[in-house]
């Protein structure tokens, strides 16, 4: 089965800007309670440029940028927004599946109705854009391949032909493994999946 994976970089930040357009270009963070402290869960581009990073305490973040605005991070709202986005994409495929916190799978089995897999990707990105979201999308036969390429690939759209997954994955960083395996391989001096 062919699957498309849509990755929304810093989805909570994108959603907050859609909700509050006045935040466009402004430094802000979404904050969650962690170990008795309020810590940054997600940061806008302006906040990142000021040096704020996820995991930073709110106190340290506001020291980096005194004009920094902060809002509570609510994972359940993010999940609801992803579901709504998936439902909007059902006009392109027969089903979707969440990949919280910042992505979703779309069944690419009906891609022929969109002019093929490239057409499906174009239509999906256009629909996301109409709703205010920016995404990267990859289509492949293997779930890992489509997810890794959408999240870590260099291109906004990737369509991987059957049998070409290894070639497509080779230049990706070990971070695409998203687990402890990456650290193990890194300790051996490896830097990409192809090594």
Short mmCIF file of C-alpha atoms in Angstrom, two decimals:
data_model
loop_
_atom_site.label_atom_id
_atom_site.label_comp_id
_atom_site.label_asym_id
_atom_site.label_seq_id
_atom_site.Cartn_x
_atom_site.Cartn_y
_atom_site.Cartn_z
CA UNK A 1 0.00 0.00 0.00
CA UNK A 2 1.31 3.44 -0.93
CA UNK A 3 1.11 6.06 1.81
CA UNK A 4 1.68 9.77 1.90
CA UNK A 5 3.10 11.33 5.03
CA UNK A 6 2.54 15.02 5.68
CA UNK A 7 4.90 16.67 8.15
CA UNK A 8 4.00 20.07 9.59
CA UNK A 9 7.18 21.63 10.97
CA UNK A 10 6.44 23.06 14.42
CA UNK A 11 2.73 22.30 14.00
CA UNK A 12 1.70 23.86 17.35
CA UNK A 13 3.33 27.14 16.31
CA UNK A 14 1.59 27.08 12.92
CA UNK A 15 -1.75 26.39 14.59
CA UNK A 16 -1.28 29.23 17.08
CA UNK A 17 -0.55 31.72 14.27
CA UNK A 18 -3.70 30.59 12.45
CA UNK A 19 -5.64 31.07 15.69
CA UNK A 20 -3.99 34.48 16.43
CA UNK A 21 -2.76 36.04 13.14
CA UNK A 22 -1.31 39.00 15.06
CA UNK A 23 1.46 36.62 16.20
CA UNK A 24 2.86 36.39 12.65
CA UNK A 25 6.55 37.27 12.78
CA UNK A 26 6.44 37.83 16.55
CA UNK A 27 8.45 35.98 19.20
CA UNK A 28 6.25 33.59 21.17
CA UNK A 29 6.42 30.20 22.80
CA UNK A 30 4.05 27.47 23.88
CA UNK A 31 4.78 26.39 27.42
CA UNK A 32 4.10 23.20 29.38
CA UNK A 33 4.65 22.25 33.00
CA UNK A 34 7.62 19.91 33.36
CA UNK A 35 9.21 18.80 36.64
CA UNK A 36 7.64 21.70 38.48
CA UNK A 37 8.84 24.28 35.98
CA UNK A 38 7.27 25.93 32.98
CA UNK A 39 9.31 24.94 29.95
CA UNK A 40 9.12 25.80 26.26
CA UNK A 41 7.40 23.07 24.26
CA UNK A 42 7.49 24.95 20.93
CA UNK A 43 8.88 28.29 19.76
CA UNK A 44 8.15 30.62 16.86
CA UNK A 45 10.85 31.39 14.30
CA UNK A 46 11.43 34.80 15.90
CA UNK A 47 11.86 33.19 19.32
CA UNK A 48 14.27 30.61 17.88
CA UNK A 49 16.33 33.41 16.33
CA UNK A 50 16.54 35.01 19.78
CA UNK A 51 18.06 31.77 21.11
CA UNK A 52 14.98 30.21 22.71
CA UNK A 53 14.87 26.41 22.32
CA UNK A 54 12.37 23.73 23.33
CA UNK A 55 13.14 22.63 26.87
CA UNK A 56 14.27 26.10 27.94
CA UNK A 57 12.59 27.35 31.11
CA UNK A 58 10.16 30.20 30.60
CA UNK A 59 12.30 32.38 32.88
CA UNK A 60 15.39 31.81 30.73
CA UNK A 61 13.38 32.32 27.53
CA UNK A 62 12.03 35.69 28.66
CA UNK A 63 15.57 36.71 29.66
CA UNK A 64 16.62 36.08 26.05
CA UNK A 65 13.71 38.15 24.70
CA UNK A 66 11.78 40.33 27.16
CA UNK A 67 9.01 40.87 24.57
CA UNK A 68 8.42 37.14 24.27
CA UNK A 69 4.76 36.18 24.59
CA UNK A 70 3.82 32.81 26.02
CA UNK A 71 0.77 30.59 25.82
CA UNK A 72 -0.06 27.19 27.29
CA UNK A 73 0.79 24.16 25.19
CA UNK A 74 -2.24 21.88 24.99
CA UNK A 75 -1.47 18.57 23.27
CA UNK A 76 -5.16 17.63 23.14
CA UNK A 77 -5.91 20.78 21.11
CA UNK A 78 -3.04 19.96 18.76
CA UNK A 79 -4.44 16.45 18.27
CA UNK A 80 -7.92 17.85 17.54
CA UNK A 81 -6.44 20.26 15.00
CA UNK A 82 -4.56 17.40 13.30
CA UNK A 83 -7.77 15.37 13.15
CA UNK A 84 -9.58 18.32 11.54
CA UNK A 85 -6.76 18.63 9.02
CA UNK A 86 -6.91 14.90 8.28
CA UNK A 87 -10.67 15.12 7.78
CA UNK A 88 -10.19 18.00 5.33
CA UNK A 89 -7.73 15.83 3.38
CA UNK A 90 -10.25 12.99 3.03
CA UNK A 91 -11.28 14.55 -0.29
CA UNK A 92 -7.93 13.21 -1.59
CA UNK A 93 -7.79 9.74 -0.11
CA UNK A 94 -9.97 7.13 1.58
CA UNK A 95 -8.38 7.43 5.02
CA UNK A 96 -5.87 9.10 7.28
CA UNK A 97 -4.05 8.31 10.51
CA UNK A 98 -2.55 10.70 13.04
CA UNK A 99 1.16 10.79 13.70
CA UNK A 100 1.13 13.18 16.63
CA UNK A 101 2.38 15.70 17.39
CA UNK A 102 3.16 17.07 13.94
CA UNK A 103 2.14 14.79 11.10
CA UNK A 104 -0.38 12.49 9.53
CA UNK A 105 -0.59 9.61 7.12
CA UNK A 106 -2.84 9.77 4.09
CA UNK A 107 -3.80 6.67 2.12
CA UNK A 108 -2.40 7.28 -1.38
CA UNK A 109 -4.46 4.49 -2.95
CA UNK A 110 -6.70 6.96 -4.77
CA UNK A 111 -3.83 9.08 -6.14
CA UNK A 112 -4.92 8.34 -9.70
CA UNK A 113 -7.95 10.59 -9.06
CA UNK A 114 -5.55 13.48 -8.44
CA UNK A 115 -3.39 12.91 -11.50
CA UNK A 116 -1.04 10.46 -9.82
CA UNK A 117 1.06 10.66 -6.68
CA UNK A 118 2.70 13.97 -7.64
CA UNK A 119 -0.78 15.40 -8.18
CA UNK A 120 -1.92 14.04 -4.83
CA UNK A 121 1.03 15.76 -3.14
CA UNK A 122 0.35 19.05 -4.92
CA UNK A 123 -3.33 18.98 -4.03
CA UNK A 124 -2.60 18.04 -0.41
CA UNK A 125 -0.11 20.90 -0.04
CA UNK A 126 -2.52 23.34 -1.70
CA UNK A 127 -5.34 22.32 0.64
CA UNK A 128 -3.06 22.64 3.67
CA UNK A 129 -1.96 26.07 2.46
CA UNK A 130 -5.59 27.19 2.08
CA UNK A 131 -6.08 26.23 5.73
CA UNK A 132 -2.96 28.18 6.74
CA UNK A 133 -0.53 25.28 7.18
CA UNK A 134 2.81 24.60 5.53
CA UNK A 135 3.85 20.98 5.11
CA UNK A 136 6.34 18.62 3.52
CA UNK A 137 4.98 15.45 1.95
CA UNK A 138 6.48 12.15 0.83
CA UNK A 139 4.87 9.11 -0.79
CA UNK A 140 6.42 5.66 -0.58
CA UNK A 141 5.48 2.03 -0.12
CA UNK A 142 7.11 1.81 3.32
CA UNK A 143 5.75 3.87 6.20
CA UNK A 144 9.24 4.57 7.58
CA UNK A 145 10.44 5.85 4.20
CA UNK A 146 7.62 8.31 3.66
CA UNK A 147 7.79 9.62 7.23
CA UNK A 148 11.58 9.97 7.27
CA UNK A 149 11.67 11.77 3.92
CA UNK A 150 8.85 14.17 4.81
CA UNK A 151 10.54 15.02 8.12
CA UNK A 152 14.22 15.02 7.13
CA UNK A 153 14.38 15.15 3.33
CA UNK A 154 15.65 18.18 1.46
CA UNK A 155 12.66 18.55 -0.85
CA UNK A 156 9.14 19.68 -0.01
CA UNK A 157 7.66 16.87 -2.13
CA UNK A 158 9.16 13.39 -2.48
CA UNK A 159 7.59 10.53 -4.45
CA UNK A 160 9.66 7.37 -4.15
CA UNK A 161 9.19 4.68 -6.81
CA UNK A 162 8.91 1.04 -5.79
CA UNK A 163 12.29 -0.43 -4.92
CA UNK A 164 14.00 2.96 -4.51
CA UNK A 165 13.64 3.44 -0.75
CA UNK A 166 17.26 2.63 0.14
CA UNK A 167 18.58 5.15 -2.39
CA UNK A 168 16.16 7.84 -1.18
CA UNK A 169 16.95 7.26 2.49
CA UNK A 170 20.76 7.09 2.13
CA UNK A 171 21.53 10.84 2.46
CA UNK A 172 19.25 11.37 5.47
CA UNK A 173 20.82 12.05 8.87
CA UNK A 174 20.75 9.40 11.60
CA UNK A 175 18.16 11.56 13.38
CA UNK A 176 15.65 10.09 10.91
CA UNK A 177 15.78 6.89 12.98
CA UNK A 178 14.23 8.87 15.85
CA UNK A 179 15.37 6.46 18.49
CA UNK A 180 18.31 5.16 20.40
CA UNK A 181 19.62 3.37 17.31
CA UNK A 182 20.75 6.73 15.92
CA UNK A 183 22.94 7.36 18.97
CA UNK A 184 24.45 3.87 18.69
CA UNK A 185 25.35 4.36 15.04
CA UNK A 186 26.60 7.88 15.72
CA UNK A 187 29.03 6.52 18.32
CA UNK A 188 30.49 4.40 15.50
CA UNK A 189 31.19 7.55 13.49
CA UNK A 190 28.27 7.18 11.10
CA UNK A 191 26.31 10.29 10.12
CA UNK A 192 23.78 9.22 7.48
CA UNK A 193 21.44 6.29 6.95
CA UNK A 194 23.40 5.27 3.84
CA UNK A 195 26.60 4.71 5.74
#
